[in-house]
mmCIF file of C-alpha atoms in Angstrom:
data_model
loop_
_atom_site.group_PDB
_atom_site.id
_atom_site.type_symbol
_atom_site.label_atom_id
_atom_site.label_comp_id
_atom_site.label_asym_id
_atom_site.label_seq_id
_atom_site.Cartn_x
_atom_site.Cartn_y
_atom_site.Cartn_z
ATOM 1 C CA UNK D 20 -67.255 0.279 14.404
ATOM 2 C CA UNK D 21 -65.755 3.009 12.445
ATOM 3 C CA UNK D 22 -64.931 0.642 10.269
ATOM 4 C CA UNK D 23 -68.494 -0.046 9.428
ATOM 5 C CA UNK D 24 -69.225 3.834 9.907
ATOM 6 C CA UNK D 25 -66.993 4.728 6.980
ATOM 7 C CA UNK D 26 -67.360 2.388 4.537
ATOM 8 C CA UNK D 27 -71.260 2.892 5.125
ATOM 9 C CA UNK D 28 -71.337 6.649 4.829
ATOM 10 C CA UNK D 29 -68.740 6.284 1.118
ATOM 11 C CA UNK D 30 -71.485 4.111 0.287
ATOM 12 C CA UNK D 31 -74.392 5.981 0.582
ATOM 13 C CA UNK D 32 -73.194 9.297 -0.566
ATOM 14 C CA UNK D 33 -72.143 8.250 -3.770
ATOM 15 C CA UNK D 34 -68.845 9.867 -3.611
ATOM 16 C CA UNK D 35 -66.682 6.848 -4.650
ATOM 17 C CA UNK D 36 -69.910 5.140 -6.483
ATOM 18 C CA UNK D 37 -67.642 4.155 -9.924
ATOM 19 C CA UNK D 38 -64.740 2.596 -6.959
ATOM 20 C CA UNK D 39 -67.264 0.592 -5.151
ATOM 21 C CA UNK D 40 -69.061 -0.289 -8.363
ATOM 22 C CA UNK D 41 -65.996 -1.381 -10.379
ATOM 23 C CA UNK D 42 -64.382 -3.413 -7.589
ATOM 24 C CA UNK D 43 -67.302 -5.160 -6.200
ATOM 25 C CA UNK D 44 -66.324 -8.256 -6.864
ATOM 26 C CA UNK D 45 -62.349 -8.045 -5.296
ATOM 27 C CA UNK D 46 -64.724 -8.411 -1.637
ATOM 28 C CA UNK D 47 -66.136 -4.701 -1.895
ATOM 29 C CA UNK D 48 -70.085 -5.580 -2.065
ATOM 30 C CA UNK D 49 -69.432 -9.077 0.492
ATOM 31 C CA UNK D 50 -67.676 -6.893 2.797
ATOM 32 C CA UNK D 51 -70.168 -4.258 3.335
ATOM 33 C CA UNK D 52 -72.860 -7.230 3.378
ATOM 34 C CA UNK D 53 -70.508 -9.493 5.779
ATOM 35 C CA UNK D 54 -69.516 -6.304 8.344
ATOM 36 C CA UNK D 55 -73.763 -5.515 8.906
ATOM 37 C CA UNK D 56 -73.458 -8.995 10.784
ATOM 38 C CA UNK D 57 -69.631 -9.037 12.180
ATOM 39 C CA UNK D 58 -70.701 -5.155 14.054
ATOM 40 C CA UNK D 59 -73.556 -6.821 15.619
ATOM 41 C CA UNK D 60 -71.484 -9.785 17.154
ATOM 42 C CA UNK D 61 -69.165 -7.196 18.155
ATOM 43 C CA UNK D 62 -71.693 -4.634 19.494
ATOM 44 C CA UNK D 63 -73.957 -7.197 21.588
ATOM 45 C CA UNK D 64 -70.697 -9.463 23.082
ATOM 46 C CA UNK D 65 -69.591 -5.742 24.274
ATOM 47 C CA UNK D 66 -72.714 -5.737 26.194
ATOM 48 C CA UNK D 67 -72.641 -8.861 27.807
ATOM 49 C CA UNK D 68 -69.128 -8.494 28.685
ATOM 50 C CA UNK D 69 -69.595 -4.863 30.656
ATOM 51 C CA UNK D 70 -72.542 -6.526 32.567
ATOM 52 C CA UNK D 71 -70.582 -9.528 33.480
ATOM 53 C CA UNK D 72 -68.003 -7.514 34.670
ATOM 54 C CA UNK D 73 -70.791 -5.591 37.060
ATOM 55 C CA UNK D 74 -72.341 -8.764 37.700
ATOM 56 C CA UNK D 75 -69.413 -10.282 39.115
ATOM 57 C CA UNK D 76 -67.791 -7.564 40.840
ATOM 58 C CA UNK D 77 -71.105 -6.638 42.804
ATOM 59 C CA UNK D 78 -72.386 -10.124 43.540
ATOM 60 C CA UNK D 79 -69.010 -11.813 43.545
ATOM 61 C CA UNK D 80 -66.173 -9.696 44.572
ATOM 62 C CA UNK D 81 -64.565 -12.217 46.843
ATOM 63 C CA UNK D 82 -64.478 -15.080 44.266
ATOM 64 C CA UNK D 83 -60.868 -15.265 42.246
ATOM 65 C CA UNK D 84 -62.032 -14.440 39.179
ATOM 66 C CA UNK D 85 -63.300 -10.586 39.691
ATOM 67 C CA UNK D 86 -59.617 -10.308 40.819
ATOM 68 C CA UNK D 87 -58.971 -11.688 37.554
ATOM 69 C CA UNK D 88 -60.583 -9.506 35.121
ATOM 70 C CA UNK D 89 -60.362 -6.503 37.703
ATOM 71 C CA UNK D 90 -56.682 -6.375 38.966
ATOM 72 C CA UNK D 91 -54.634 -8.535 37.382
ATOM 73 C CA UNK D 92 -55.377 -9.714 34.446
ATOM 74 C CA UNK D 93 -57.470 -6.568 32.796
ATOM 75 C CA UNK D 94 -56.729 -7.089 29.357
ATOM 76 C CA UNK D 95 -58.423 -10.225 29.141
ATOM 77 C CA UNK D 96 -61.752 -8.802 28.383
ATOM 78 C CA UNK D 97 -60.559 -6.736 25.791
ATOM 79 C CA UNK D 98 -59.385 -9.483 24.036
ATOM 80 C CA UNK D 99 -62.482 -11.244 24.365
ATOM 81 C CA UNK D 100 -64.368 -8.577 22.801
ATOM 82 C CA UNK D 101 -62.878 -9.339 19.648
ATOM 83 C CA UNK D 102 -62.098 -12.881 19.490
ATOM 84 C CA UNK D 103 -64.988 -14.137 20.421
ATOM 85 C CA UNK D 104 -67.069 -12.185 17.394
ATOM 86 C CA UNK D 105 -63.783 -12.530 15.286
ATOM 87 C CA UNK D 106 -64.243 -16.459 15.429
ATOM 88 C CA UNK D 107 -67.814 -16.627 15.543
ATOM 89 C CA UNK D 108 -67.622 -14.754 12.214
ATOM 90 C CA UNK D 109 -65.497 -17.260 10.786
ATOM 91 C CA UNK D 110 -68.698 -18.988 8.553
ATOM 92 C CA UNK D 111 -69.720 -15.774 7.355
ATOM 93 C CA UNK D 112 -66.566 -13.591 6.005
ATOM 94 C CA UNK D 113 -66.448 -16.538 4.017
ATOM 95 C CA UNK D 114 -69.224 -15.385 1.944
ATOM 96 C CA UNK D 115 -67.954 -13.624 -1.253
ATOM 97 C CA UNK D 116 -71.113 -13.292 -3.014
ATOM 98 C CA UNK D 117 -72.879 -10.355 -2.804
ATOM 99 C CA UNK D 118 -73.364 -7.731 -5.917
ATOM 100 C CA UNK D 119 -74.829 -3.901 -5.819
ATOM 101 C CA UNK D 120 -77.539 -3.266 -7.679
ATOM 102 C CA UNK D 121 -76.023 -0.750 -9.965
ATOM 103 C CA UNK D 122 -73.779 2.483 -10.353
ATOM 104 C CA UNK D 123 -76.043 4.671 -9.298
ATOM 105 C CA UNK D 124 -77.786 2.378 -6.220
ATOM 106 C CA UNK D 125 -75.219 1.076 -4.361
ATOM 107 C CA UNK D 126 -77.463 -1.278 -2.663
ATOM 108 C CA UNK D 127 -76.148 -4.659 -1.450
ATOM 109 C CA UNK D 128 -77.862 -8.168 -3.196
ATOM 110 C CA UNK D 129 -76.924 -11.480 -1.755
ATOM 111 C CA UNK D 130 -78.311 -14.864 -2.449
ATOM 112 C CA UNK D 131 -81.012 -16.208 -0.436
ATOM 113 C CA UNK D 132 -78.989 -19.220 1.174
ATOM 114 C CA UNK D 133 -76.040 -16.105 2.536
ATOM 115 C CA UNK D 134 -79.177 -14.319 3.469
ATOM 116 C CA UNK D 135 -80.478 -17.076 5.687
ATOM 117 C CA UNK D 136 -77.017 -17.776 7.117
ATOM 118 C CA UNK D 137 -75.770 -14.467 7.999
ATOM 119 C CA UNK D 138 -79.495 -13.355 10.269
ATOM 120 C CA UNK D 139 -79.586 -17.153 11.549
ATOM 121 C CA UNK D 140 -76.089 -17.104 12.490
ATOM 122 C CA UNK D 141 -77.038 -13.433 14.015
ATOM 123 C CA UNK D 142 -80.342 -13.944 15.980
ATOM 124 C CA UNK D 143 -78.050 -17.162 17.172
ATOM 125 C CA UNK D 144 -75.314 -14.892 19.006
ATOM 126 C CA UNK D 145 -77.654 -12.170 19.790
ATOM 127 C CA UNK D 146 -80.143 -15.090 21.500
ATOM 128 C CA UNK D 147 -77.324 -16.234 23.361
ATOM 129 C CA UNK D 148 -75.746 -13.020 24.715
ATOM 130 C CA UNK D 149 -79.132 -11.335 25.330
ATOM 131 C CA UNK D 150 -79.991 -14.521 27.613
ATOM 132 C CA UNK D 151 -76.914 -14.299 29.361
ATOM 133 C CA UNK D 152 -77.252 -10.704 29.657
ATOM 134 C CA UNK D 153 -80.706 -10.638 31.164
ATOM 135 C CA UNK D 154 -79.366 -13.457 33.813
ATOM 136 C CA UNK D 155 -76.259 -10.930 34.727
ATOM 137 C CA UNK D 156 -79.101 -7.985 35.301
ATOM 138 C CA UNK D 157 -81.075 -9.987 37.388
ATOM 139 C CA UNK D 158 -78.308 -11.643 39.722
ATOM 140 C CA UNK D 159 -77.471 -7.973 40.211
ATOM 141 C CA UNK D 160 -81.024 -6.985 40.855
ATOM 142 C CA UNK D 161 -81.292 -9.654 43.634
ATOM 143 C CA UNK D 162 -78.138 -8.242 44.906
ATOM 144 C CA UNK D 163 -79.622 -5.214 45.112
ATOM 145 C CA UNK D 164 -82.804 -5.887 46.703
ATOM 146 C CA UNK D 165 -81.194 -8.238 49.268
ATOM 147 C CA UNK D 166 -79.182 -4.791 50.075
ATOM 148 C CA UNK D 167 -82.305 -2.513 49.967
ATOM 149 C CA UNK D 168 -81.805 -1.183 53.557
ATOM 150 C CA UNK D 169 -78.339 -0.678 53.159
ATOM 151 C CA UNK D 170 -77.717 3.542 52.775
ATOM 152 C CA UNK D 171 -73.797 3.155 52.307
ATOM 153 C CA UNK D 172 -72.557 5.060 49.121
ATOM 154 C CA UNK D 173 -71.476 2.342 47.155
ATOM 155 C CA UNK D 174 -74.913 0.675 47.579
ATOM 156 C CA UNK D 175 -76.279 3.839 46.658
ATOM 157 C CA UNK D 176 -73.541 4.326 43.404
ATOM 158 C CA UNK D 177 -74.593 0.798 42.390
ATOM 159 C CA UNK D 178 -78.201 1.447 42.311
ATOM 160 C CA UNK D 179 -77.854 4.702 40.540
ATOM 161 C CA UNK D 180 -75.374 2.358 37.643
ATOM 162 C CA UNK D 181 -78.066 -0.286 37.671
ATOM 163 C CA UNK D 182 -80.485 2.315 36.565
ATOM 164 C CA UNK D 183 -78.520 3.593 33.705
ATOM 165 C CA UNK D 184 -77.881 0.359 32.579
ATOM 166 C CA UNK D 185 -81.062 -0.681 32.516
ATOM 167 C CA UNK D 186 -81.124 1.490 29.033
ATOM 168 C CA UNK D 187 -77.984 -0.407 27.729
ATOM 169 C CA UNK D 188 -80.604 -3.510 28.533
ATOM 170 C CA UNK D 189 -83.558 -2.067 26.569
ATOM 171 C CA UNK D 190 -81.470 -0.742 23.605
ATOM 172 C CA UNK D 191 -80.481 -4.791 23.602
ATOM 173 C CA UNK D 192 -84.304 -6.322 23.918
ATOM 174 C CA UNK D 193 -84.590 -4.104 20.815
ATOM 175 C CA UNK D 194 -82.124 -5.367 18.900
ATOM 176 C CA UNK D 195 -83.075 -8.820 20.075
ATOM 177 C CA UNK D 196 -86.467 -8.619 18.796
ATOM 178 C CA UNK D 197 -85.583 -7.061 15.540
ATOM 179 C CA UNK D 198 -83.245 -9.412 14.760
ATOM 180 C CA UNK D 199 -86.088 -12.516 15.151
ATOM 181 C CA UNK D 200 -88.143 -10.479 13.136
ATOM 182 C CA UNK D 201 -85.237 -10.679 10.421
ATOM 183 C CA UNK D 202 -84.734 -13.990 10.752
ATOM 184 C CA UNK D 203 -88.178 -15.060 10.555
ATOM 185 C CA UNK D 204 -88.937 -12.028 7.374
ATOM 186 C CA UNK D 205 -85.780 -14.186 5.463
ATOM 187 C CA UNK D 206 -87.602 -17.721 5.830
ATOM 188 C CA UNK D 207 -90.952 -16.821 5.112
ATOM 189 C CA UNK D 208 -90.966 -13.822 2.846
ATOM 190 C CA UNK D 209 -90.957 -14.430 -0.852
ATOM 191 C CA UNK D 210 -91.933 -10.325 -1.380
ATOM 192 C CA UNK D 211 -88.409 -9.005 -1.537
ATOM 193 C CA UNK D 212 -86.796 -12.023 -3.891
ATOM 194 C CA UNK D 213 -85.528 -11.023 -7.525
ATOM 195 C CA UNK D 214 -83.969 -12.757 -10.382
ATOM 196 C CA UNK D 215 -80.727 -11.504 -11.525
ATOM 197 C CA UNK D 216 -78.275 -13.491 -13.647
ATOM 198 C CA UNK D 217 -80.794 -16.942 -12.977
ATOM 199 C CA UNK D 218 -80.536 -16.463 -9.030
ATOM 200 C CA UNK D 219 -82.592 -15.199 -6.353
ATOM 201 C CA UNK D 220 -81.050 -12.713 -4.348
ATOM 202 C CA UNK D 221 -82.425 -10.899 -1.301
ATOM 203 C CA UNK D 222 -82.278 -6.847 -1.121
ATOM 204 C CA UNK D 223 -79.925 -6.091 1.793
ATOM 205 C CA UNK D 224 -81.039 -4.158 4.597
ATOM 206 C CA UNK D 225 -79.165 -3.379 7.982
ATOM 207 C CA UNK D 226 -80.446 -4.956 11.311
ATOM 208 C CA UNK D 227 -79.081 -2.806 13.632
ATOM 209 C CA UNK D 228 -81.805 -0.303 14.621
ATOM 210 C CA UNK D 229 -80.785 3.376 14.070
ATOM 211 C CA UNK D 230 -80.239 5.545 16.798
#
């Protein structure tokens, strides 16, 4: 993430403009294309993986694995956090061609085909973890009801959690639904295609909703 922070904010303030501009095509311009995509993967799988973790320890604390991820074996999730999006990314780090617009607008251009690719391949893993995260939430809201009655303080921490998360959950539907509107906006939309150098290329914009 700062990653993504940094080499967005260099970008858009112009400061090293003539760097960006001259070395675009040594992976400068496809990188800050490619890690739009590769901080969503990373961003949504972190979700999914904290409300597993809730889901399993509050509805499943006896099974083997909550001991797992809990006690013994605690780095595992960590490492899933960034393999998982590391390998899923695979396809689309392999995309090299992506241009800025000029010196002076350091927009990002791709071609329509890495366009299409890089928000199918994202409305893909955000489907995905956004169906498995609304299953976690309501296993845990079942849990929770079942346990209504119950005035013990850990019910009563758990509830209070649930709550909070339940803004983790909307911040996702958001980025859910904006993501299917990208997808759908680079099939259908013929408004935002120019020619440059006999290809159409898509202006670049970032799907993750600001915040």
């Amino acid at each position: 993430m700062g990653n993504y922070f940094i080499f967005w904010t260099l970008r858009v303030s112009n400061i090293f403009s003539n760097f960006y501009w001259s070395y675009q095509s040594y992976y400068v311009a496809a990188w800050c294309f490619n890690q739009i995509y590769i901080s969503i993967y990373i961003r949504c799988f972190g979700v999914l993986l904290a409300s597993f973790q809730r889901y399993i320890s509050l509805c499943h604390s006896s099974w083997r694995i909550e001991q797992i991820i809990n006690t013994s074996h605690r780095w595992i999730l960590p490492v899933l956090q960034w393999v998982v999006p590391g390998c899923f990314s695979v396809p689309l780090v392999a995309v090299t061609h992506a241009v800025f617009v000029s010196p002076d607008n350091l927009e990002v251009m791709a071609d329509q085909a890495n366009i299409t690719l890089a928000t199918s391949m994202a409305v893909v893993f955000v489907s995905v973890t956004f169906i498995e995260c609304a299953l976690c939430y309501g296993a845990i809201l079942r849990f929770l009801m079942r346990n209504r009655l119950d005035s013990s303080t850990a019910i009563k921490r758990e509830r209070r959690l649930y709550l909070q998360m339940l803004g983790l959950f909307a911040a996702f539907v958001l980025v859910f639904v904006y993501n299917v509107m990208i997808f759908s906006f680079s099939l259908y939309t013929n408004s935002t295609v120019k020619a440059s150098s006999s290809q159409k290329v898509f202006r670049i914009t970032d799907p993750t909703p600001s915040k």
